[in-house]
């Protein structure tokens, strides 16, 4: 079956702009999580959605937001981009409510100039 | 969730077993040990997880000490494709289903 799909794969934005990233989970998966990966901070949890509701949120400013649609697809938005937002943004999906593993997408590489 | 300690890097010869240690001395009784790896420029990949018994799958074996304060991931016959950063994570399975707290991991380099 198809894996986790993230679009776009690469993105270049200018400081002050906003950006929307998309994640399509594995069919049947209802939990979607987002992570930011930078060389300095490593992999950091952003937020998790389950059945269109945010269940958990990491320690990121309010410029970072997300949502999940009824088909479990998720988007994350970053407003007023800063240079420090340049990172690999990873999405993971999982079957919620049982012992399982998370499946990650290839990520979106965002560069803010 | 309990924190983990891993060596920053290790080398392994191709075809030999790679033994990756992880210390989790503050692990609670209901916390599982998970291992993921991340090959360069890809998303992390699940390898294996366990609670207290040793586990084996097609990718690796997980050995957890009796006191559960440490564990070892064993790649039985390392290949060049196993070069990656390996993350040891402990988490309570029922809570925060999607939240994984990654540390710095161990950079494993498999050499010919």
CSV table of N, CA, C and O in Angstrom, one decimal, chain A residues 33-112:
chain,number,residue,atom,x,y,z
A,33,UNK,N,1.2,13.1,12.7
A,33,UNK,CA,2.1,14.0,13.5
A,33,UNK,C,3.0,14.7,12.6
A,33,UNK,O,3.4,14.2,11.6
A,34,UNK,N,3.5,15.8,13.1
A,34,UNK,CA,4.4,16.6,12.4
A,34,UNK,C,5.7,16.9,13.3
A,34,UNK,O,5.6,17.1,14.5
A,35,UNK,N,6.8,16.9,12.6
A,35,UNK,CA,8.1,17.1,13.3
A,35,UNK,C,9.0,18.0,12.4
A,35,UNK,O,8.9,18.1,11.2
A,36,UNK,N,9.8,18.8,13.1
A,36,UNK,CA,10.8,19.7,12.5
A,36,UNK,C,12.1,19.1,12.8
A,36,UNK,O,12.5,18.8,13.9
A,37,UNK,N,13.0,19.1,11.8
A,37,UNK,CA,14.3,18.6,11.9
A,37,UNK,C,15.3,19.7,11.5
A,37,UNK,O,15.3,20.0,10.3
A,38,UNK,N,16.2,20.1,12.3
A,38,UNK,CA,17.2,21.0,12.0
A,38,UNK,C,18.6,20.5,12.5
A,38,UNK,O,18.6,19.7,13.5
A,39,UNK,N,19.7,20.9,11.9
A,39,UNK,CA,21.0,20.4,12.4
A,39,UNK,C,21.2,20.7,13.9
A,39,UNK,O,21.8,19.9,14.6
A,40,UNK,N,20.8,21.9,14.3
A,40,UNK,CA,21.1,22.3,15.7
A,40,UNK,C,20.2,21.6,16.7
A,40,UNK,O,20.6,21.3,17.8
A,41,UNK,N,18.9,21.5,16.4
A,41,UNK,CA,17.9,21.0,17.4
A,41,UNK,C,17.5,19.6,17.2
A,41,UNK,O,16.8,19.0,18.0
A,42,UNK,N,17.9,19.0,16.1
A,42,UNK,CA,17.5,17.6,15.8
A,42,UNK,C,16.0,17.5,15.5
A,42,UNK,O,15.4,18.5,15.0
A,43,UNK,N,15.4,16.4,15.8
A,43,UNK,CA,14.0,16.1,15.5
A,43,UNK,C,13.1,16.6,16.6
A,43,UNK,O,13.3,16.1,17.8
A,44,UNK,N,12.2,17.5,16.4
A,44,UNK,CA,11.4,18.0,17.4
A,44,UNK,C,9.9,17.9,17.0
A,44,UNK,O,9.5,18.2,15.9
A,45,UNK,N,9.1,17.4,18.0
A,45,UNK,CA,7.7,17.2,17.8
A,45,UNK,C,7.0,18.6,17.7
A,45,UNK,O,7.2,19.5,18.5
A,46,UNK,N,6.1,18.7,16.6
A,46,UNK,CA,5.4,19.9,16.5
A,46,UNK,C,3.9,19.8,17.0
A,46,UNK,O,3.5,20.5,17.9
A,47,UNK,N,3.2,18.8,16.4
A,47,UNK,CA,1.8,18.5,16.9
A,47,UNK,C,1.3,17.3,16.3
A,47,UNK,O,1.9,16.7,15.3
A,48,UNK,N,0.2,16.8,16.9
A,48,UNK,CA,-0.4,15.6,16.4
A,48,UNK,C,-1.9,15.8,16.3
A,48,UNK,O,-2.5,16.4,17.1
A,49,UNK,N,-2.5,15.2,15.2
A,49,UNK,CA,-3.9,15.3,15.0
A,49,UNK,C,-4.5,13.9,14.9
A,49,UNK,O,-3.9,12.9,14.4
A,50,UNK,N,-5.7,13.8,15.5
A,50,UNK,CA,-6.4,12.5,15.4
A,50,UNK,C,-7.9,12.9,15.2
A,50,UNK,O,-8.4,13.6,16.0
A,51,UNK,N,-8.5,12.3,14.2
A,51,UNK,CA,-9.9,12.6,13.9
A,51,UNK,C,-10.2,14.1,13.9
A,51,UNK,O,-11.1,14.5,14.5
A,52,UNK,N,-9.4,14.8,13.2
A,52,UNK,CA,-9.5,16.3,13.0
A,52,UNK,C,-9.3,17.1,14.2
A,52,UNK,O,-9.6,18.3,14.2
A,53,UNK,N,-8.8,16.5,15.3
A,53,UNK,CA,-8.6,17.2,16.5
A,53,UNK,C,-7.1,17.2,16.9
A,53,UNK,O,-6.5,16.2,16.8
A,54,UNK,N,-6.6,18.3,17.4
A,54,UNK,CA,-5.2,18.4,17.8
A,54,UNK,C,-5.2,17.7,19.2
A,54,UNK,O,-5.8,18.2,20.1
A,55,UNK,N,-4.4,16.7,19.3
A,55,UNK,CA,-4.3,15.9,20.6
A,55,UNK,C,-3.1,16.4,21.4
A,55,UNK,O,-3.1,16.3,22.6
A,56,UNK,N,-2.0,16.7,20.7
A,56,UNK,CA,-0.8,17.1,21.4
A,56,UNK,C,-0.1,18.2,20.6
A,56,UNK,O,-0.2,18.3,19.4
A,57,UNK,N,0.6,19.1,21.3
A,57,UNK,CA,1.3,20.2,20.7
A,57,UNK,C,2.7,20.3,21.3
A,57,UNK,O,2.8,20.2,22.6
A,58,UNK,N,3.7,20.5,20.5
A,58,UNK,CA,5.0,20.7,21.0
A,58,UNK,C,5.3,22.1,21.4
A,58,UNK,O,4.4,23.0,21.4
A,59,UNK,N,6.5,22.4,21.7
A,59,UNK,CA,6.9,23.8,22.2
A,59,UNK,C,7.3,24.7,21.1
A,59,UNK,O,8.5,25.0,21.0
A,60,UNK,N,6.4,25.0,20.3
A,60,UNK,CA,6.6,25.9,19.1
A,60,UNK,C,5.7,27.1,19.2
A,60,UNK,O,4.6,27.1,19.8
A,61,UNK,N,6.2,28.3,18.7
A,61,UNK,CA,5.3,29.5,18.7
A,61,UNK,C,4.1,29.3,17.9
A,61,UNK,O,3.9,28.4,17.1
A,62,UNK,N,3.1,30.2,18.2
A,62,UNK,CA,1.8,30.2,17.5
A,62,UNK,C,1.9,30.4,16.0
A,62,UNK,O,0.9,30.1,15.3
A,63,UNK,N,3.0,30.8,15.5
A,63,UNK,CA,3.1,30.9,14.0
A,63,UNK,C,3.0,29.5,13.3
A,63,UNK,O,2.7,29.4,12.1
A,64,UNK,N,3.2,28.5,14.1
A,64,UNK,CA,3.1,27.1,13.6
A,64,UNK,C,1.7,26.6,13.9
A,64,UNK,O,1.3,26.6,15.1
A,65,UNK,N,1.0,26.2,12.9
A,65,UNK,CA,-0.4,25.7,13.1
A,65,UNK,C,-0.6,24.5,12.2
A,65,UNK,O,0.1,24.3,11.2
A,66,UNK,N,-1.7,23.8,12.4
A,66,UNK,CA,-2.0,22.7,11.6
A,66,UNK,C,-3.5,22.4,11.6
A,66,UNK,O,-4.2,23.0,12.4
A,67,UNK,N,-3.9,21.5,10.8
A,67,UNK,CA,-5.2,21.0,10.8
A,67,UNK,C,-5.3,19.6,10.1
A,67,UNK,O,-4.4,19.3,9.4
A,68,UNK,N,-6.4,19.0,10.4
A,68,UNK,CA,-6.6,17.7,9.7
A,68,UNK,C,-8.0,17.6,9.2
A,68,UNK,O,-8.9,18.1,9.8
A,69,UNK,N,-8.1,17.1,8.0
A,69,UNK,CA,-9.4,17.0,7.3
A,69,UNK,C,-10.1,15.6,7.6
A,69,UNK,O,-9.5,14.7,8.1
A,70,UNK,N,-11.3,15.6,7.2
A,70,UNK,CA,-12.1,14.4,7.4
A,70,UNK,C,-11.5,13.1,6.8
A,70,UNK,O,-11.7,12.0,7.2
A,71,UNK,N,-10.7,13.3,5.7
A,71,UNK,CA,-10.1,12.1,5.1
A,71,UNK,C,-8.7,11.8,5.7
A,71,UNK,O,-7.9,11.1,5.1
A,72,UNK,N,-8.4,12.4,6.8
A,72,UNK,CA,-7.2,12.3,7.6
A,72,UNK,C,-6.0,13.0,7.0
A,72,UNK,O,-4.9,13.1,7.6
A,73,UNK,N,-6.1,13.6,5.8
A,73,UNK,CA,-5.0,14.4,5.3
A,73,UNK,C,-4.8,15.6,6.2
A,73,UNK,O,-5.7,16.1,6.8
A,74,UNK,N,-3.5,16.0,6.3
A,74,UNK,CA,-3.2,17.1,7.2
A,74,UNK,C,-2.4,18.1,6.5
A,74,UNK,O,-1.7,17.9,5.6
A,75,UNK,N,-2.5,19.3,7.0
A,75,UNK,CA,-1.7,20.4,6.5
A,75,UNK,C,-1.1,21.1,7.7
A,75,UNK,O,-1.7,21.2,8.8
A,76,UNK,N,0.1,21.7,7.5
A,76,UNK,CA,0.7,22.5,8.6
A,76,UNK,C,1.0,23.9,7.9
A,76,UNK,O,1.4,23.9,6.7
A,77,UNK,N,0.9,24.9,8.7
A,77,UNK,CA,1.1,26.3,8.2
A,77,UNK,C,2.1,27.0,9.1
A,77,UNK,O,2.0,26.8,10.3
A,78,UNK,N,3.0,27.7,8.4
A,78,UNK,CA,3.9,28.5,9.2
A,78,UNK,C,3.7,30.0,8.6
A,78,UNK,O,3.9,30.2,7.4
A,79,UNK,N,3.4,30.9,9.5
A,79,UNK,CA,3.2,32.2,9.1
A,79,UNK,C,4.4,33.1,9.5
A,79,UNK,O,5.2,32.7,10.3
A,80,UNK,N,4.6,34.2,8.8
A,80,UNK,CA,5.6,35.1,9.1
A,80,UNK,C,7.0,34.4,9.2
A,80,UNK,O,7.6,34.3,10.3
A,81,UNK,N,7.4,33.8,8.2
A,81,UNK,CA,8.6,32.9,8.2
A,81,UNK,C,9.8,33.7,8.6
A,81,UNK,O,10.0,34.8,8.3
A,82,UNK,N,10.6,32.9,9.4
A,82,UNK,CA,11.9,33.4,9.8
A,82,UNK,C,13.0,32.5,9.3
A,82,UNK,O,12.7,31.4,8.9
A,83,UNK,N,14.2,33.0,9.2
A,83,UNK,CA,15.3,32.2,8.7
A,83,UNK,C,15.5,30.9,9.5
A,83,UNK,O,15.8,29.9,8.9
A,84,UNK,N,15.2,31.0,10.8
A,84,UNK,CA,15.4,29.8,11.6
A,84,UNK,C,14.3,28.7,11.3
A,84,UNK,O,14.4,27.6,11.9
A,85,UNK,N,13.3,29.0,10.5
A,85,UNK,CA,12.3,28.0,10.2
A,85,UNK,C,12.8,27.1,9.1
A,85,UNK,O,12.1,26.1,8.8
A,86,UNK,N,13.9,27.4,8.5
A,86,UNK,CA,14.5,26.5,7.5
A,86,UNK,C,14.8,25.2,8.1
A,86,UNK,O,15.5,25.1,9.1
A,87,UNK,N,14.2,24.1,7.6
A,87,UNK,CA,14.3,22.8,8.2
A,87,UNK,C,13.7,21.8,7.3
A,87,UNK,O,13.1,22.1,6.2
A,88,UNK,N,13.8,20.5,7.7
A,88,UNK,CA,13.1,19.4,7.1
A,88,UNK,C,11.9,19.2,7.9
A,88,UNK,O,12.0,19.0,9.1
A,89,UNK,N,10.7,19.3,7.3
A,89,UNK,CA,9.5,19.0,8.0
A,89,UNK,C,9.0,17.6,7.7
A,89,UNK,O,8.7,17.3,6.5
A,90,UNK,N,8.8,16.8,8.7
A,90,UNK,CA,8.4,15.4,8.5
A,90,UNK,C,7.0,15.2,9.1
A,90,UNK,O,6.7,15.7,10.1
A,91,UNK,N,6.3,14.4,8.4
A,91,UNK,CA,5.0,14.0,8.8
A,91,UNK,C,5.0,12.5,9.0
A,91,UNK,O,5.7,11.7,8.3
A,92,UNK,N,4.3,12.0,10.1
A,92,UNK,CA,4.2,10.6,10.4
A,92,UNK,C,2.8,10.2,10.6
A,92,UNK,O,2.0,11.0,11.1
A,93,UNK,N,2.4,9.0,10.1
A,93,UNK,CA,1.0,8.6,10.4
A,93,UNK,C,1.1,7.3,11.1
A,93,UNK,O,2.0,6.5,11.1
A,94,UNK,N,0.0,7.0,11.9
A,94,UNK,CA,0.0,5.8,12.7
A,94,UNK,C,-1.5,5.4,12.9
A,94,UNK,O,-2.4,6.2,12.8
A,95,UNK,N,-1.6,4.1,13.2
A,95,UNK,CA,-2.9,3.6,13.7
A,95,UNK,C,-3.1,4.0,15.1
A,95,UNK,O,-2.3,3.5,16.0
A,96,UNK,N,-4.0,4.8,15.5
A,96,UNK,CA,-4.1,5.2,16.9
A,96,UNK,C,-4.8,4.2,17.7
A,96,UNK,O,-5.7,3.4,17.3
A,97,UNK,N,-4.4,4.1,19.0
A,97,UNK,CA,-5.2,3.3,19.9
A,97,UNK,C,-4.7,1.9,20.1
A,97,UNK,O,-5.3,1.1,20.7
A,98,UNK,N,-3.5,1.6,19.5
A,98,UNK,CA,-3.0,0.3,19.6
A,98,UNK,C,-1.4,0.4,19.5
A,98,UNK,O,-0.9,1.3,19.0
A,99,UNK,N,-0.8,-0.6,20.1
A,99,UNK,CA,0.7,-0.7,20.0
A,99,UNK,C,1.1,-0.7,18.6
A,99,UNK,O,0.8,-1.6,17.8
A,100,UNK,N,1.8,0.2,18.1
A,100,UNK,CA,2.1,0.3,16.7
A,100,UNK,C,3.4,1.1,16.5
A,100,UNK,O,3.9,1.7,17.4
A,101,UNK,N,3.8,1.2,15.3
A,101,UNK,CA,4.9,2.1,14.9
A,101,UNK,C,4.4,3.2,14.1
A,101,UNK,O,3.4,3.1,13.4
A,102,UNK,N,5.2,4.3,14.0
A,102,UNK,CA,4.8,5.4,13.2
A,102,UNK,C,5.6,5.3,11.9
A,102,UNK,O,6.7,4.9,11.8
A,103,UNK,N,4.9,5.6,10.8
A,103,UNK,CA,5.4,5.6,9.5
A,103,UNK,C,5.6,7.0,9.0
A,103,UNK,O,4.7,7.8,9.0
A,104,UNK,N,6.9,7.4,8.6
A,104,UNK,CA,7.2,8.7,8.2
A,104,UNK,C,7.2,8.9,6.7
A,104,UNK,O,7.5,8.0,6.0
A,105,UNK,N,6.9,10.1,6.3
A,105,UNK,CA,7.1,10.5,4.9
A,105,UNK,C,8.5,10.9,4.7
A,105,UNK,O,9.4,10.9,5.6
A,106,UNK,N,8.8,11.3,3.4
A,106,UNK,CA,10.2,11.7,3.0
A,106,UNK,C,10.5,13.2,3.5
A,106,UNK,O,11.6,13.5,3.5
A,107,UNK,N,9.4,13.9,3.8
A,107,UNK,CA,9.7,15.2,4.3
A,107,UNK,C,9.6,16.3,3.3
A,107,UNK,O,9.7,16.1,2.1
A,108,UNK,N,9.4,17.5,3.7
A,108,UNK,CA,9.5,18.7,2.9
A,108,UNK,C,10.6,19.6,3.4
A,108,UNK,O,10.7,19.9,4.6
A,109,UNK,N,11.5,19.8,2.5
A,109,UNK,CA,12.7,20.7,2.8
A,109,UNK,C,12.3,22.1,2.5
A,109,UNK,O,12.2,22.5,1.4
A,110,UNK,N,12.2,22.9,3.6
A,110,UNK,CA,11.9,24.3,3.5
A,110,UNK,C,13.1,25.2,3.7
A,110,UNK,O,13.8,25.0,4.7
A,111,UNK,N,13.4,26.1,2.8
A,111,UNK,CA,14.5,27.0,2.9
A,111,UNK,C,13.9,28.4,2.9
A,111,UNK,O,13.1,28.8,2.0
A,112,UNK,N,14.2,29.2,4.0
A,112,UNK,CA,13.8,30.5,4.1
A,112,UNK,C,14.9,31.5,3.8
A,112,UNK,O,16.0,31.3,4.4
